[in-house]
mmCIF file of N, CA and C in Angstrom:
data_model
loop_
_atom_site.group_PDB
_atom_site.id
_atom_site.type_symbol
_atom_site.label_atom_id
_atom_site.label_comp_id
_atom_site.label_asym_id
_atom_site.label_seq_id
_atom_site.Cartn_x
_atom_site.Cartn_y
_atom_site.Cartn_z
ATOM 1 N N ALA A 174 112.302 74.843 126.264
ATOM 2 C CA ALA A 174 111.097 74.326 126.597
ATOM 3 C C ALA A 174 110.445 74.148 124.789
ATOM 4 N N GLU A 175 110.086 72.990 124.557
ATOM 5 C CA GLU A 175 109.719 73.003 123.004
ATOM 6 C C GLU A 175 108.192 72.215 123.301
ATOM 7 N N ILE A 176 107.106 73.145 122.291
ATOM 8 C CA ILE A 176 105.779 72.727 122.650
ATOM 9 C C ILE A 176 105.367 72.134 121.537
ATOM 10 N N ARG A 177 104.445 71.365 121.094
ATOM 11 C CA ARG A 177 103.866 70.640 120.093
ATOM 12 C C ARG A 177 102.538 70.479 120.341
ATOM 13 N N PRO A 178 101.746 71.109 120.009
ATOM 14 C CA PRO A 178 100.279 71.033 120.294
ATOM 15 C C PRO A 178 99.799 70.385 118.957
ATOM 16 N N GLY A 179 98.458 69.989 119.332
ATOM 17 C CA GLY A 179 97.668 69.414 118.448
ATOM 18 C C GLY A 179 96.342 69.979 118.183
ATOM 19 N N PHE A 180 95.960 70.477 117.299
ATOM 20 C CA PHE A 180 94.628 71.041 117.027
ATOM 21 C C PHE A 180 93.689 70.508 115.979
ATOM 22 N N ILE A 181 92.420 70.398 116.240
ATOM 23 C CA ILE A 181 91.610 70.238 115.099
ATOM 24 C C ILE A 181 91.019 71.413 114.733
ATOM 25 N N GLU A 182 91.245 72.043 113.092
ATOM 26 C CA GLU A 182 91.048 72.913 112.905
ATOM 27 C C GLU A 182 90.033 73.267 111.729
ATOM 28 N N VAL A 183 88.940 74.040 111.837
ATOM 29 C CA VAL A 183 87.839 74.319 110.826
ATOM 30 C C VAL A 183 87.964 75.653 110.164
ATOM 31 N N PRO A 184 88.519 75.380 108.847
ATOM 32 C CA PRO A 184 88.878 76.995 108.188
ATOM 33 C C PRO A 184 87.212 76.823 107.360
ATOM 34 N N VAL A 185 87.016 78.488 107.411
ATOM 35 C CA VAL A 185 85.984 78.949 106.544
ATOM 36 C C VAL A 185 86.528 80.079 105.528
ATOM 37 N N ASN A 186 87.130 79.425 104.549
ATOM 38 C CA ASN A 186 87.824 80.360 103.283
ATOM 39 C C ASN A 186 86.755 80.694 102.088
ATOM 40 N N MET A 187 86.973 81.818 101.467
ATOM 41 C CA MET A 187 86.355 82.278 100.361
ATOM 42 C C MET A 187 87.553 81.907 99.384
ATOM 43 N N LEU A 188 86.899 81.488 98.192
ATOM 44 C CA LEU A 188 88.143 81.195 97.075
ATOM 45 C C LEU A 188 87.487 81.763 95.919
ATOM 46 N N TYR A 189 88.752 82.278 95.202
ATOM 47 C CA TYR A 189 88.331 82.911 94.186
ATOM 48 C C TYR A 189 89.329 82.434 92.846
ATOM 49 N N LYS A 190 89.020 81.785 91.642
ATOM 50 C CA LYS A 190 89.676 80.763 90.882
ATOM 51 C C LYS A 190 89.862 82.198 89.327
ATOM 52 N N TYR A 191 90.984 81.955 89.001
ATOM 53 C CA TYR A 191 91.477 82.812 87.796
ATOM 54 C C TYR A 191 91.561 81.699 86.621
ATOM 55 N N ASP A 192 90.751 81.794 85.588
ATOM 56 C CA ASP A 192 90.917 80.523 84.468
ATOM 57 C C ASP A 192 91.485 81.236 83.254
ATOM 58 N N PHE A 193 92.476 79.997 83.131
ATOM 59 C CA PHE A 193 93.606 80.195 82.207
ATOM 60 C C PHE A 193 93.539 79.173 81.371
ATOM 61 N N GLY A 194 92.404 78.663 80.931
ATOM 62 C CA GLY A 194 92.154 77.559 80.040
ATOM 63 C C GLY A 194 92.732 76.098 80.948
ATOM 64 N N PRO A 195 93.510 75.437 80.655
ATOM 65 C CA PRO A 195 93.788 74.199 81.276
ATOM 66 C C PRO A 195 94.295 74.248 82.557
ATOM 67 N N VAL A 196 94.658 75.596 82.964
ATOM 68 C CA VAL A 196 95.090 76.053 84.223
ATOM 69 C C VAL A 196 94.539 76.903 85.059
ATOM 70 N N GLN A 197 94.273 76.707 85.987
ATOM 71 C CA GLN A 197 93.205 77.795 86.934
ATOM 72 C C GLN A 197 94.116 78.047 88.168
ATOM 73 N N LEU A 198 94.407 79.303 88.312
ATOM 74 C CA LEU A 198 95.018 79.780 89.543
ATOM 75 C C LEU A 198 93.983 80.281 90.498
ATOM 76 N N PHE A 199 94.171 79.899 91.991
ATOM 77 C CA PHE A 199 93.232 80.563 92.924
ATOM 78 C C PHE A 199 93.919 81.254 94.122
ATOM 79 N N LEU A 200 92.914 81.877 94.572
ATOM 80 C CA LEU A 200 93.503 82.647 95.818
ATOM 81 C C LEU A 200 92.476 82.397 97.020
ATOM 82 N N LYS A 201 92.643 82.160 98.101
ATOM 83 C CA LYS A 201 91.753 81.876 99.187
ATOM 84 C C LYS A 201 92.066 82.589 100.680
ATOM 85 N N ALA A 202 90.971 83.044 101.110
ATOM 86 C CA ALA A 202 91.344 83.734 102.645
ATOM 87 C C ALA A 202 90.188 83.616 103.435
ATOM 88 N N GLY A 203 90.150 83.421 104.685
ATOM 89 C CA GLY A 203 89.165 83.169 105.451
ATOM 90 C C GLY A 203 89.360 83.298 107.066
ATOM 91 N N PRO A 204 88.707 82.962 108.156
ATOM 92 C CA PRO A 204 89.085 82.709 109.361
ATOM 93 C C PRO A 204 88.995 81.081 109.438
ATOM 94 N N TYR A 205 89.472 81.194 110.805
ATOM 95 C CA TYR A 205 89.569 79.345 111.242
ATOM 96 C C TYR A 205 89.333 79.460 112.644
ATOM 97 N N PHE A 206 88.722 78.308 113.009
ATOM 98 C CA PHE A 206 88.511 78.223 114.408
ATOM 99 C C PHE A 206 89.115 76.790 114.585
ATOM 100 N N ALA A 207 89.735 76.491 116.012
ATOM 101 C CA ALA A 207 90.492 75.227 116.478
ATOM 102 C C ALA A 207 90.092 74.997 117.627
ATOM 103 N N TYR A 208 90.322 73.786 117.810
ATOM 104 C CA TYR A 208 90.363 73.067 119.198
ATOM 105 C C TYR A 208 91.235 72.466 119.629
ATOM 106 N N GLY A 209 92.128 72.485 120.753
ATOM 107 C CA GLY A 209 93.269 71.489 121.180
ATOM 108 C C GLY A 209 92.914 70.468 121.492
ATOM 109 N N VAL A 210 93.687 69.296 120.872
ATOM 110 C CA VAL A 210 93.134 67.849 121.343
ATOM 111 C C VAL A 210 94.679 67.046 121.978
ATOM 112 N N GLY A 211 95.466 67.432 121.569
ATOM 113 C CA GLY A 211 96.575 66.780 122.346
ATOM 114 C C GLY A 211 98.053 67.359 122.173
ATOM 115 N N GLY A 212 99.074 66.746 122.313
ATOM 116 C CA GLY A 212 100.406 67.297 121.938
ATOM 117 C C GLY A 212 101.325 66.897 123.020
ATOM 118 N N GLN A 213 102.549 67.278 122.854
ATOM 119 C CA GLN A 213 103.737 67.149 124.074
ATOM 120 C C GLN A 213 104.243 68.440 124.340
ATOM 121 N N VAL A 214 104.682 68.654 125.220
ATOM 122 C CA VAL A 214 105.915 69.554 125.944
ATOM 123 C C VAL A 214 107.116 68.764 126.245
ATOM 124 N N GLU A 215 108.252 69.413 125.816
ATOM 125 C CA GLU A 215 109.588 68.989 126.304
ATOM 126 C C GLU A 215 110.282 70.024 127.146
ATOM 127 N N SER A 216 110.803 69.802 128.264
ATOM 128 C CA SER A 216 111.692 70.753 128.889
ATOM 129 C C SER A 216 112.531 70.008 129.856
ATOM 130 N N ASN A 217 113.852 70.437 129.686
ATOM 131 C CA ASN A 217 114.884 69.685 130.396
ATOM 132 C C ASN A 217 114.879 68.176 130.197
ATOM 133 N N GLY A 218 114.775 67.936 129.007
ATOM 134 C CA GLY A 218 114.758 66.409 128.707
ATOM 135 C C GLY A 218 113.474 65.605 129.209
ATOM 136 N N ILE A 219 112.814 66.292 129.814
ATOM 137 C CA ILE A 219 111.398 65.627 130.330
ATOM 138 C C ILE A 219 110.227 65.965 129.470
ATOM 139 N N GLU A 220 109.610 64.831 128.816
ATOM 140 C CA GLU A 220 108.476 64.948 127.996
ATOM 141 C C GLU A 220 107.084 64.825 128.865
ATOM 142 N N ALA A 221 106.209 65.686 128.383
ATOM 143 C CA ALA A 221 105.052 65.298 129.283
ATOM 144 C C ALA A 221 103.580 65.768 127.924
ATOM 145 N N ASP A 222 102.589 65.163 128.218
ATOM 146 C CA ASP A 222 101.084 65.524 127.461
ATOM 147 C C ASP A 222 100.993 66.855 127.836
ATOM 148 N N ILE A 223 100.518 67.858 126.908
ATOM 149 C CA ILE A 223 99.886 68.993 126.996
ATOM 150 C C ILE A 223 98.539 68.871 127.560
ATOM 151 N N SER A 224 98.274 69.692 128.499
ATOM 152 C CA SER A 224 96.626 69.650 129.093
ATOM 153 C C SER A 224 95.835 71.032 128.911
ATOM 154 N N TYR A 225 94.990 70.912 128.384
ATOM 155 C CA TYR A 225 94.142 72.101 127.937
ATOM 156 C C TYR A 225 93.086 72.212 128.792
ATOM 157 N N GLY A 226 92.670 73.455 129.037
ATOM 158 C CA GLY A 226 91.749 73.868 130.101
ATOM 159 C C GLY A 226 91.812 75.262 130.836
ATOM 160 N N SER A 227 91.558 75.488 131.665
ATOM 161 C CA SER A 227 91.584 76.919 132.481
ATOM 162 C C SER A 227 92.446 76.990 133.972
ATOM 163 N N GLY A 228 92.979 75.944 133.901
ATOM 164 C CA GLY A 228 94.021 75.765 135.364
ATOM 165 C C GLY A 228 95.243 76.668 135.113
ATOM 166 N N THR A 229 96.085 77.107 136.092
ATOM 167 C CA THR A 229 97.361 77.663 136.020
ATOM 168 C C THR A 229 98.539 77.154 134.874
ATOM 169 N N ASN A 230 98.197 75.712 134.757
ATOM 170 C CA ASN A 230 99.569 75.182 133.920
ATOM 171 C C ASN A 230 98.686 74.584 132.526
ATOM 172 N N ASP A 231 97.565 74.917 132.512
ATOM 173 C CA ASP A 231 96.707 74.273 130.977
ATOM 174 C C ASP A 231 96.812 75.417 130.037
ATOM 175 N N MET A 232 97.232 74.819 128.823
ATOM 176 C CA MET A 232 97.159 75.661 127.907
ATOM 177 C C MET A 232 95.588 75.805 127.405
ATOM 178 N N LYS A 233 95.554 76.964 126.974
ATOM 179 C CA LYS A 233 93.796 77.673 126.261
ATOM 180 C C LYS A 233 93.286 76.821 125.141
ATOM 181 N N PRO A 234 92.387 76.021 125.006
ATOM 182 C CA PRO A 234 92.185 75.285 124.182
ATOM 183 C C PRO A 234 91.600 75.896 122.993
ATOM 184 N N PHE A 235 90.992 76.829 122.875
ATOM 185 C CA PHE A 235 90.208 77.220 122.096
ATOM 186 C C PHE A 235 91.451 78.495 121.009
ATOM 187 N N ASP A 236 91.463 78.443 119.926
ATOM 188 C CA ASP A 236 92.265 78.890 118.884
ATOM 189 C C ASP A 236 91.105 79.777 117.647
ATOM 190 N N PHE A 237 91.762 80.812 117.292
ATOM 191 C CA PHE A 237 90.956 81.236 116.024
ATOM 192 C C PHE A 237 92.131 82.252 115.442
ATOM 193 N N GLY A 238 91.756 82.367 114.139
ATOM 194 C CA GLY A 238 92.947 83.295 113.245
ATOM 195 C C GLY A 238 92.386 83.368 111.940
ATOM 196 N N LEU A 239 93.344 83.584 111.146
ATOM 197 C CA LEU A 239 92.893 83.853 109.545
ATOM 198 C C LEU A 239 93.788 83.304 108.637
ATOM 199 N N ASN A 240 93.238 82.576 107.906
ATOM 200 C CA ASN A 240 94.190 81.891 106.725
ATOM 201 C C ASN A 240 94.392 82.609 105.380
ATOM 202 N N PHE A 241 95.353 82.441 104.705
ATOM 203 C CA PHE A 241 95.555 83.288 103.540
ATOM 204 C C PHE A 241 96.224 82.032 102.516
ATOM 205 N N GLY A 242 96.021 81.831 101.305
ATOM 206 C CA GLY A 242 96.429 80.909 100.468
ATOM 207 C C GLY A 242 96.510 81.125 99.131
ATOM 208 N N ALA A 243 97.192 80.054 98.205
ATOM 209 C CA ALA A 243 97.216 80.343 96.880
ATOM 210 C C ALA A 243 97.456 79.181 96.075
ATOM 211 N N GLY A 244 97.058 78.812 95.147
ATOM 212 C CA GLY A 244 97.580 77.562 94.399
ATOM 213 C C GLY A 244 96.909 77.263 93.127
ATOM 214 N N VAL A 245 97.294 76.157 92.082
ATOM 215 C CA VAL A 245 96.990 76.163 91.017
ATOM 216 C C VAL A 245 96.193 74.823 90.547
ATOM 217 N N ASP A 246 95.178 74.541 89.983
ATOM 218 C CA ASP A 246 94.562 73.355 89.354
ATOM 219 C C ASP A 246 94.926 73.290 87.925
ATOM 220 N N ILE A 247 95.776 72.064 87.629
ATOM 221 C CA ILE A 247 95.982 71.356 86.465
ATOM 222 C C ILE A 247 95.694 70.400 86.034
ATOM 223 N N SER A 248 94.700 70.283 85.060
ATOM 224 C CA SER A 248 93.569 69.106 84.914
ATOM 225 C C SER A 248 92.984 68.800 86.391
ATOM 226 N N ASN A 249 93.443 67.488 86.803
ATOM 227 C CA ASN A 249 92.723 67.031 87.602
ATOM 228 C C ASN A 249 93.634 66.865 89.265
ATOM 229 N N PHE A 250 94.761 67.802 88.920
ATOM 230 C CA PHE A 250 95.614 67.945 89.977
ATOM 231 C C PHE A 250 95.592 69.218 90.525
ATOM 232 N N GLN A 251 95.546 69.443 91.824
ATOM 233 C CA GLN A 251 95.752 70.768 92.585
ATOM 234 C C GLN A 251 96.943 70.780 93.649
ATOM 235 N N ILE A 252 97.634 71.811 93.590
ATOM 236 C CA ILE A 252 98.918 72.337 94.314
ATOM 237 C C ILE A 252 98.656 73.544 95.210
ATOM 238 N N ALA A 253 98.811 73.574 96.460
ATOM 239 C CA ALA A 253 98.394 74.895 97.096
ATOM 240 C C ALA A 253 99.302 75.173 98.383
ATOM 241 N N ALA A 254 99.264 76.309 98.663
ATOM 242 C CA ALA A 254 100.031 76.836 99.950
ATOM 243 C C ALA A 254 99.114 77.687 100.701
ATOM 244 N N HIS A 255 99.513 77.601 102.010
ATOM 245 C CA HIS A 255 98.659 78.521 102.842
ATOM 246 C C HIS A 255 99.483 78.809 103.889
ATOM 247 N N TYR A 256 99.007 79.903 104.555
ATOM 248 C CA TYR A 256 99.711 80.488 105.803
ATOM 249 C C TYR A 256 98.244 80.963 106.980
ATOM 250 N N GLY A 257 98.789 80.310 107.900
ATOM 251 C CA GLY A 257 97.517 80.480 109.100
ATOM 252 C C GLY A 257 98.164 81.442 110.100
ATOM 253 N N VAL A 258 97.342 82.537 110.535
ATOM 254 C CA VAL A 258 97.909 83.484 111.636
ATOM 255 C C VAL A 258 97.117 83.317 112.936
ATOM 256 N N GLY A 259 97.684 82.956 114.073
ATOM 257 C CA GLY A 259 96.720 82.574 115.299
ATOM 258 C C GLY A 259 96.503 84.058 115.778
ATOM 259 N N LEU A 260 95.360 84.217 116.328
ATOM 260 C CA LEU A 260 95.197 85.646 117.025
ATOM 261 C C LEU A 260 94.912 85.357 118.409
ATOM 262 N N ALA A 261 94.690 84.059 118.826
ATOM 263 C CA ALA A 261 94.369 83.848 120.371
ATOM 264 C C ALA A 261 95.623 83.491 121.087
ATOM 265 N N ASN A 262 95.684 84.362 122.240
ATOM 266 C CA ASN A 262 96.773 84.128 123.076
ATOM 267 C C ASN A 262 96.650 82.631 123.787
ATOM 268 N N LEU A 263 97.467 81.709 123.689
ATOM 269 C CA LEU A 263 97.007 80.301 124.186
ATOM 270 C C LEU A 263 98.013 80.084 125.582
ATOM 271 N N THR A 264 98.648 81.067 125.961
ATOM 272 C CA THR A 264 99.410 80.478 127.092
ATOM 273 C C THR A 264 98.664 80.634 128.477
ATOM 274 N N PRO A 265 98.993 79.827 129.275
ATOM 275 C CA PRO A 265 98.588 79.769 130.820
ATOM 276 C C PRO A 265 99.016 80.815 131.653
ATOM 277 N N ILE A 266 99.865 81.254 131.423
ATOM 278 C CA ILE A 266 100.916 82.031 132.228
ATOM 279 C C ILE A 266 99.995 83.606 132.224
ATOM 280 N N GLU A 267 99.692 84.222 133.526
ATOM 281 C CA GLU A 267 98.676 85.342 133.399
ATOM 282 C C GLU A 267 99.736 86.756 133.620
ATOM 283 N N THR A 268 100.935 86.881 132.635
ATOM 284 C CA THR A 268 101.700 87.943 132.946
ATOM 285 C C THR A 268 101.463 88.687 131.719
ATOM 286 N N ALA A 269 101.921 90.373 132.000
ATOM 287 C CA ALA A 269 101.838 90.886 130.838
ATOM 288 C C ALA A 269 102.673 90.643 129.582
ATOM 289 N N ASN A 270 103.695 90.031 129.816
ATOM 290 C CA ASN A 270 104.557 89.856 128.569
ATOM 291 C C ASN A 270 104.376 88.563 128.145
ATOM 292 N N ALA A 271 103.669 87.498 128.737
ATOM 293 C CA ALA A 271 103.460 86.022 128.225
ATOM 294 C C ALA A 271 102.669 85.929 126.763
ATOM 295 N N GLU A 272 103.112 85.416 125.958
ATOM 296 C CA GLU A 272 101.977 85.218 124.822
ATOM 297 C C GLU A 272 102.701 83.905 124.101
ATOM 298 N N MET A 273 101.525 83.282 123.592
ATOM 299 C CA MET A 273 101.946 82.245 122.715
ATOM 300 C C MET A 273 100.554 82.234 121.518
ATOM 301 N N LYS A 274 100.981 82.262 120.615
ATOM 302 C CA LYS A 274 99.893 82.074 119.161
ATOM 303 C C LYS A 274 100.515 81.063 118.318
ATOM 304 N N ILE A 275 99.719 80.518 117.627
ATOM 305 C CA ILE A 275 99.903 79.105 116.736
ATOM 306 C C ILE A 275 100.021 79.948 115.174
ATOM 307 N N ASN A 276 100.930 79.876 114.907
ATOM 308 C CA ASN A 276 101.224 79.957 112.953
ATOM 309 C C ASN A 276 101.637 78.931 112.519
ATOM 310 N N VAL A 277 100.799 78.880 111.094
ATOM 311 C CA VAL A 277 100.880 77.716 110.455
ATOM 312 C C VAL A 277 101.361 77.815 109.053
ATOM 313 N N ILE A 278 102.287 77.134 108.578
ATOM 314 C CA ILE A 278 102.814 76.946 106.923
ATOM 315 C C ILE A 278 102.237 75.720 106.429
ATOM 316 N N GLY A 279 101.430 75.402 105.574
ATOM 317 C CA GLY A 279 100.787 74.524 104.961
ATOM 318 C C GLY A 279 101.074 74.288 103.288
ATOM 319 N N VAL A 280 101.377 73.203 102.726
ATOM 320 C CA VAL A 280 101.392 72.779 101.321
ATOM 321 C C VAL A 280 100.619 71.559 101.396
ATOM 322 N N SER A 281 99.971 71.744 100.223
ATOM 323 C CA SER A 281 98.980 70.373 99.652
ATOM 324 C C SER A 281 99.050 70.097 98.258
ATOM 325 N N VAL A 282 98.969 68.916 98.273
ATOM 326 C CA VAL A 282 98.669 68.013 96.852
ATOM 327 C C VAL A 282 97.663 67.406 96.746
ATOM 328 N N ALA A 283 96.770 67.362 95.833
ATOM 329 C CA ALA A 283 95.613 66.968 95.733
ATOM 330 C C ALA A 283 95.337 66.214 94.271
ATOM 331 N N TYR A 284 94.457 65.068 94.279
ATOM 332 C CA TYR A 284 93.824 64.846 92.734
ATOM 333 C C TYR A 284 92.265 65.174 93.180
ATOM 334 N N LEU A 285 91.731 65.725 92.288
ATOM 335 C CA LEU A 285 90.535 66.044 92.139
ATOM 336 C C LEU A 285 89.596 64.986 91.108
ATOM 337 N N PHE A 286 88.803 64.302 91.824
ATOM 338 C CA PHE A 286 87.957 63.466 91.047
ATOM 339 C C PHE A 286 87.055 64.074 90.485
ATOM 340 N N GLY A 287 86.712 63.665 89.224
ATOM 341 C CA GLY A 287 85.619 64.131 88.409
ATOM 342 C C GLY A 287 85.819 65.589 87.830
ATOM 343 N N GLY A 288 87.080 66.320 87.712
ATOM 344 C CA GLY A 288 87.644 67.453 87.187
ATOM 345 C C GLY A 288 87.288 68.401 87.899
ATOM 346 N N ASN A 289 87.365 69.638 87.529
ATOM 347 C CA ASN A 289 87.418 70.912 88.422
ATOM 348 C C ASN A 289 85.882 71.814 87.968
#
């Protein structure tokens, strides 16, 4: 089976910048909180919407975890990467060995209006 969940995530990160003149390096870390809002599951060629809730076939809707990241500011441009480690078990199956956790790798490129 392939599961593609969709979550709205709210990160609460602390950020520390190292200033090297025109270039600034930064590190960020902190918790995140997320809520499931959609997604698809595919099994044996059959595709269906993910249902969130507390039923026996529902994926648990609340997720939380930790974010870690780093990046660089050059003039008004920013390039960053982060990794999110999910800590909540989201599986609907109530057995001792069933576990489903979300882990995310992200890359971003941004233009900062007004400078840094």
